[in-house]
Amino acid sequence: RQRSQLKKRETDSQASLSCQQRRMSASTSPPPEELEKHRKQYLAHLAAKAKKELDDFEERPLTKWLKSAEMLSKQVALQKENGNTELHYIYGLRLSELVTAHLPHHPEWKQVKHKEQKKEVASMVDAMLDEIRASKEVLVKRETKRYIDNLAEMKRREAEAVKFDTKVVGDSLDAPRTNTLAGDALIREGLKTLPSQSMAQQQQQPTGQTKGVTWGTNTSVTLPSYPPSVTL
């Protein structure tokens, strides 16, 4: 009866573990709204890296800022050549913000003398926009995959922890049964006597028989008991 109860507990534990693993597997892929939230957070992180304070913006001549835009365009091209998608996007975003969001507010922006240079910079940015958007899509896909993979790994570790806890509980339930089986084996091999057999042997022992004779002075070996008539 005890073995049947232990077996039932073990079966119930395994069924519970399988159910939990199925639930975890089904919930590995996050919902679309969670992915969209993470995508926005990631893009905000990249935008923060691209942001650069423009010190003395109005005090510096417009020609200096237009030169900075040309230098940034070279950085964008260099990062594309090196295959560094993240830096390519960050420098491209910084260049786009400088030319489209900041320079039009410069005091010298409307002066005719900068007309040709402004056109060159604007054309340069327009030519890079498609490449910058492409880098953005690559980064988003890569980050989304990384996010999903990390979530799946976390779920896998949780499942392994549940499996380990269930095994520990199962082993603790099997321990009494293992001890009982080991005791039965010892009795069958004659290496252990039942309490009733030991009591019966003591009752049949003749009166005056010594309990044992120690062999030697530095040994723990005990010789069997002999009747009083036997001389060693």
CSV table of C-alpha atoms in Angstrom, one decimal:
chain,number,residue,atom,x,y,z
A,1,ARG,CA,0.0,0.0,0.0
A,2,GLN,CA,2.8,2.4,0.9
A,3,ARG,CA,4.5,1.6,-2.5
A,4,SER,CA,1.3,2.3,-4.4
A,5,GLN,CA,0.9,5.7,-2.6
A,6,LEU,CA,4.5,6.6,-3.4
A,7,LYS,CA,4.0,5.6,-7.0
A,8,LYS,CA,0.9,7.8,-7.2
A,9,ARG,CA,2.7,10.8,-5.8
A,10,GLU,CA,5.5,10.4,-8.3
A,11,THR,CA,3.0,10.1,-11.2
A,12,ASP,CA,1.2,13.2,-10.0
A,13,SER,CA,4.5,15.2,-9.7
A,14,GLN,CA,5.5,14.2,-13.3
A,15,ALA,CA,2.1,15.2,-14.6
A,16,SER,CA,2.3,18.5,-12.9
A,17,LEU,CA,5.8,19.1,-14.3
A,18,SER,CA,4.6,18.3,-17.9
A,19,CYS,CA,1.7,20.7,-17.5
A,20,GLN,CA,4.0,23.5,-16.3
A,21,GLN,CA,6.4,22.9,-19.2
A,22,ARG,CA,3.6,23.1,-21.7
A,23,ARG,CA,2.5,26.4,-20.3
A,24,MET,CA,6.0,27.8,-20.3
A,25,SER,CA,6.5,26.7,-23.9
A,26,ALA,CA,3.3,28.3,-25.0
A,27,SER,CA,4.3,31.6,-23.3
A,28,THR,CA,7.9,31.7,-24.6
A,29,SER,CA,7.0,34.1,-27.4
A,30,PRO,CA,5.9,37.4,-26.0
A,31,PRO,CA,2.7,39.1,-27.1
A,32,PRO,CA,2.9,41.7,-29.9
A,33,GLU,CA,2.3,44.6,-27.6
A,34,GLU,CA,5.3,43.6,-25.5
A,35,LEU,CA,7.5,43.4,-28.5
A,36,GLU,CA,6.3,46.8,-29.7
A,37,LYS,CA,7.1,48.3,-26.3
A,38,HIS,CA,10.6,46.8,-26.3
A,39,ARG,CA,11.1,48.0,-29.9
A,40,LYS,CA,10.3,51.6,-28.9
A,41,GLN,CA,12.5,51.4,-25.8
A,42,TYR,CA,15.4,50.2,-27.9
A,43,LEU,CA,15.0,52.9,-30.6
A,44,ALA,CA,14.8,55.5,-27.8
A,45,HIS,CA,18.1,54.1,-26.4
A,46,LEU,CA,19.7,54.5,-29.9
A,47,ALA,CA,18.3,58.0,-30.2
A,48,ALA,CA,19.8,59.0,-26.9
A,49,LYS,CA,23.2,57.7,-28.0
A,50,ALA,CA,22.9,59.7,-31.3
A,51,LYS,CA,21.9,62.9,-29.5
A,52,LYS,CA,24.7,65.5,-29.2
A,53,GLU,CA,24.6,68.9,-27.6
A,54,LEU,CA,25.4,71.6,-30.0
A,55,ASP,CA,27.5,74.1,-27.9
A,56,ASP,CA,27.4,77.7,-29.0
A,57,PHE,CA,25.1,76.8,-31.9
A,58,GLU,CA,24.0,80.4,-32.8
A,59,GLU,CA,27.4,81.9,-32.1
A,60,ARG,CA,29.3,79.6,-34.4
A,61,PRO,CA,29.2,80.5,-38.2
A,62,LEU,CA,26.9,78.4,-40.3
A,63,THR,CA,29.8,77.3,-42.5
A,64,LYS,CA,31.3,75.5,-39.4
A,65,TRP,CA,28.1,73.5,-38.9
A,66,LEU,CA,27.9,72.7,-42.6
A,67,LYS,CA,31.5,71.4,-42.3
A,68,SER,CA,30.5,69.3,-39.3
A,69,ALA,CA,27.7,67.8,-41.4
A,70,GLU,CA,30.2,66.8,-44.1
A,71,MET,CA,32.4,65.2,-41.5
A,72,LEU,CA,29.5,63.2,-40.1
A,73,SER,CA,28.6,62.0,-43.6
A,74,LYS,CA,32.1,60.6,-43.9
A,75,GLN,CA,31.6,58.8,-40.6
A,76,VAL,CA,28.4,57.3,-41.8
A,77,ALA,CA,30.1,56.0,-45.0
A,78,LEU,CA,33.0,54.6,-43.0
A,79,GLN,CA,30.8,52.7,-40.5
A,80,LYS,CA,28.8,51.2,-43.4
A,81,GLU,CA,32.1,50.1,-45.0
A,82,ASN,CA,33.2,48.6,-41.7
A,83,GLY,CA,29.9,46.7,-41.3
A,84,ASN,CA,29.1,48.4,-38.0
A,85,THR,CA,25.3,48.6,-38.4
A,86,GLU,CA,24.7,50.3,-35.0
A,87,LEU,CA,27.3,53.1,-35.4
A,88,HIS,CA,26.1,53.5,-39.0
A,89,TYR,CA,22.6,54.2,-37.8
A,90,ILE,CA,23.7,56.4,-34.9
A,91,TYR,CA,25.9,58.6,-37.0
A,92,GLY,CA,23.2,58.7,-39.7
A,93,LEU,CA,20.6,59.7,-37.2
A,94,ARG,CA,22.9,62.4,-35.8
A,95,LEU,CA,23.6,63.8,-39.3
A,96,SER,CA,19.9,63.8,-40.2
A,97,GLU,CA,18.9,65.7,-37.0
A,98,LEU,CA,21.7,68.2,-37.5
A,99,VAL,CA,20.7,69.1,-41.1
A,100,THR,CA,16.9,68.8,-40.8
A,101,ALA,CA,16.2,69.9,-37.2
A,102,HIS,CA,18.9,72.2,-36.1
A,103,LEU,CA,20.6,74.0,-39.1
A,104,PRO,CA,17.3,75.6,-40.4
A,105,HIS,CA,17.1,77.5,-37.1
A,106,HIS,CA,20.6,79.0,-37.4
A,107,PRO,CA,20.6,82.8,-37.8
A,108,GLU,CA,22.5,82.6,-41.1
A,109,TRP,CA,20.4,79.8,-42.6
A,110,LYS,CA,18.4,82.1,-44.9
A,111,GLN,CA,21.4,84.0,-46.3
A,112,VAL,CA,21.9,83.6,-50.0
A,113,LYS,CA,25.6,83.0,-49.8
A,114,HIS,CA,25.0,79.6,-48.2
A,115,LYS,CA,22.5,78.5,-50.8
A,116,GLU,CA,24.7,76.1,-52.8
A,117,GLN,CA,26.4,74.6,-49.7
A,118,LYS,CA,23.0,74.0,-48.1
A,119,LYS,CA,21.8,72.1,-51.2
A,120,GLU,CA,24.8,69.9,-51.2
A,121,VAL,CA,24.3,69.0,-47.6
A,122,ALA,CA,20.6,68.3,-48.1
A,123,SER,CA,21.3,66.1,-51.1
A,124,MET,CA,23.9,64.2,-49.2
A,125,VAL,CA,21.5,63.5,-46.4
A,126,ASP,CA,18.7,62.5,-48.8
A,127,ALA,CA,21.0,60.0,-50.5
A,128,MET,CA,21.8,58.3,-47.1
A,129,LEU,CA,18.3,58.2,-45.7
A,130,ASP,CA,17.4,54.8,-47.3
A,131,GLU,CA,20.6,53.3,-46.0
A,132,ILE,CA,20.0,54.6,-42.5
A,133,ARG,CA,16.4,53.2,-42.5
A,134,ALA,CA,17.8,49.9,-43.7
A,135,SER,CA,20.2,49.8,-40.8
A,136,LYS,CA,17.4,50.7,-38.4
A,137,GLU,CA,15.4,47.7,-39.6
A,138,VAL,CA,18.4,45.4,-39.3
A,139,LEU,CA,19.0,46.6,-35.7
A,140,VAL,CA,15.3,46.2,-34.7
A,141,LYS,CA,15.1,42.6,-36.1
A,142,ARG,CA,18.4,41.7,-34.4
A,143,GLU,CA,17.3,43.2,-31.1
A,144,THR,CA,13.9,41.5,-31.3
A,145,LYS,CA,15.5,38.1,-31.9
A,146,ARG,CA,17.9,38.7,-29.0
A,147,TYR,CA,15.0,39.6,-26.7
A,148,ILE,CA,12.9,36.6,-27.6
A,149,ASP,CA,15.9,34.2,-27.3
A,150,ASN,CA,16.7,35.6,-23.8
A,151,LEU,CA,13.1,35.2,-22.8
A,152,ALA,CA,13.1,31.6,-24.0
A,153,GLU,CA,16.4,30.9,-22.1
A,154,MET,CA,14.9,32.3,-19.0
A,155,LYS,CA,11.8,30.1,-19.4
A,156,ARG,CA,14.0,27.1,-20.0
A,157,ARG,CA,16.0,27.7,-16.8
A,158,GLU,CA,12.7,28.1,-14.9
A,159,ALA,CA,11.5,24.7,-16.3
A,160,GLU,CA,14.8,23.1,-15.3
A,161,ALA,CA,14.5,24.4,-11.8
A,162,VAL,CA,10.9,23.0,-11.5
A,163,LYS,CA,12.1,19.7,-12.9
A,164,PHE,CA,15.0,19.6,-10.3
A,165,ASP,CA,12.7,20.4,-7.4
A,166,THR,CA,10.2,17.7,-8.6
A,167,LYS,CA,13.1,15.2,-8.7
A,168,VAL,CA,14.2,16.1,-5.2
A,169,VAL,CA,10.7,15.6,-3.9
A,170,GLY,CA,10.5,12.2,-5.8
A,171,ASP,CA,13.8,11.0,-4.4
A,172,SER,CA,12.8,11.9,-0.8
A,173,LEU,CA,9.5,9.9,-1.3
A,174,ASP,CA,11.5,6.9,-2.7
A,175,ALA,CA,14.0,6.9,0.2
A,176,PRO,CA,11.8,4.8,2.7
A,177,ARG,CA,11.1,2.3,-0.1
A,178,THR,CA,14.8,2.0,-1.0
A,179,ASN,CA,15.8,1.5,2.6
A,180,THR,CA,13.1,-1.2,3.0
A,181,LEU,CA,14.2,-3.1,-0.1
A,182,ALA,CA,17.8,-2.9,1.0
A,183,GLY,CA,16.9,-4.4,4.4
A,184,ASP,CA,15.0,-7.2,2.7
A,185,ALA,CA,18.0,-8.0,0.6
A,186,LEU,CA,20.3,-8.2,3.7
A,187,ILE,CA,17.8,-10.5,5.4
A,188,ARG,CA,17.7,-12.8,2.3
A,189,GLU,CA,21.5,-13.0,2.2
A,190,GLY,CA,21.7,-13.8,5.9
A,191,LEU,CA,23.6,-10.6,6.8
A,192,LYS,CA,20.8,-9.3,8.9
A,193,THR,CA,18.2,-11.0,11.2
A,194,LEU,CA,14.7,-10.0,11.9
A,195,PRO,CA,14.0,-8.7,15.4
A,196,SER,CA,11.8,-11.8,16.1
A,197,GLN,CA,14.7,-14.2,15.0
A,198,SER,CA,17.2,-12.4,17.2
A,199,MET,CA,14.9,-12.6,20.3
A,200,ALA,CA,14.3,-16.3,19.7
A,201,GLN,CA,18.1,-17.0,19.4
A,202,GLN,CA,18.7,-15.3,22.7
A,203,GLN,CA,15.9,-17.3,24.4
A,204,GLN,CA,17.5,-20.6,23.1
A,205,GLN,CA,21.0,-19.7,24.3
A,206,PRO,CA,22.1,-22.2,27.1
A,207,THR,CA,22.6,-20.9,30.6
A,208,GLY,CA,26.2,-19.9,31.5
A,209,GLN,CA,27.2,-19.5,27.9
A,210,THR,CA,29.6,-16.5,27.4
A,211,LYS,CA,28.5,-13.9,24.9
A,212,GLY,CA,31.8,-13.8,23.0
A,213,VAL,CA,35.5,-14.1,23.2
A,214,THR,CA,37.8,-11.3,21.9
A,215,TRP,CA,40.6,-12.6,19.7
A,216,GLY,CA,43.9,-10.8,20.5
A,217,THR,CA,44.4,-7.5,22.2
A,218,ASN,CA,44.3,-5.0,19.4
A,219,THR,CA,41.6,-6.5,17.2
A,220,SER,CA,37.8,-6.1,17.0
A,221,VAL,CA,37.2,-9.7,15.6
A,222,THR,CA,34.9,-11.6,17.9
A,223,LEU,CA,34.9,-15.4,18.0
A,224,PRO,CA,31.6,-17.3,18.2
A,225,SER,CA,30.4,-18.4,21.7
A,226,TYR,CA,31.3,-21.9,22.9
A,227,PRO,CA,29.7,-24.1,25.5
A,228,PRO,CA,31.5,-24.2,28.9
A,229,SER,CA,32.8,-27.8,28.1
A,230,VAL,CA,34.9,-26.6,25.2
A,231,THR,CA,38.5,-25.6,25.9
A,232,LEU,CA,40.2,-23.1,23.6
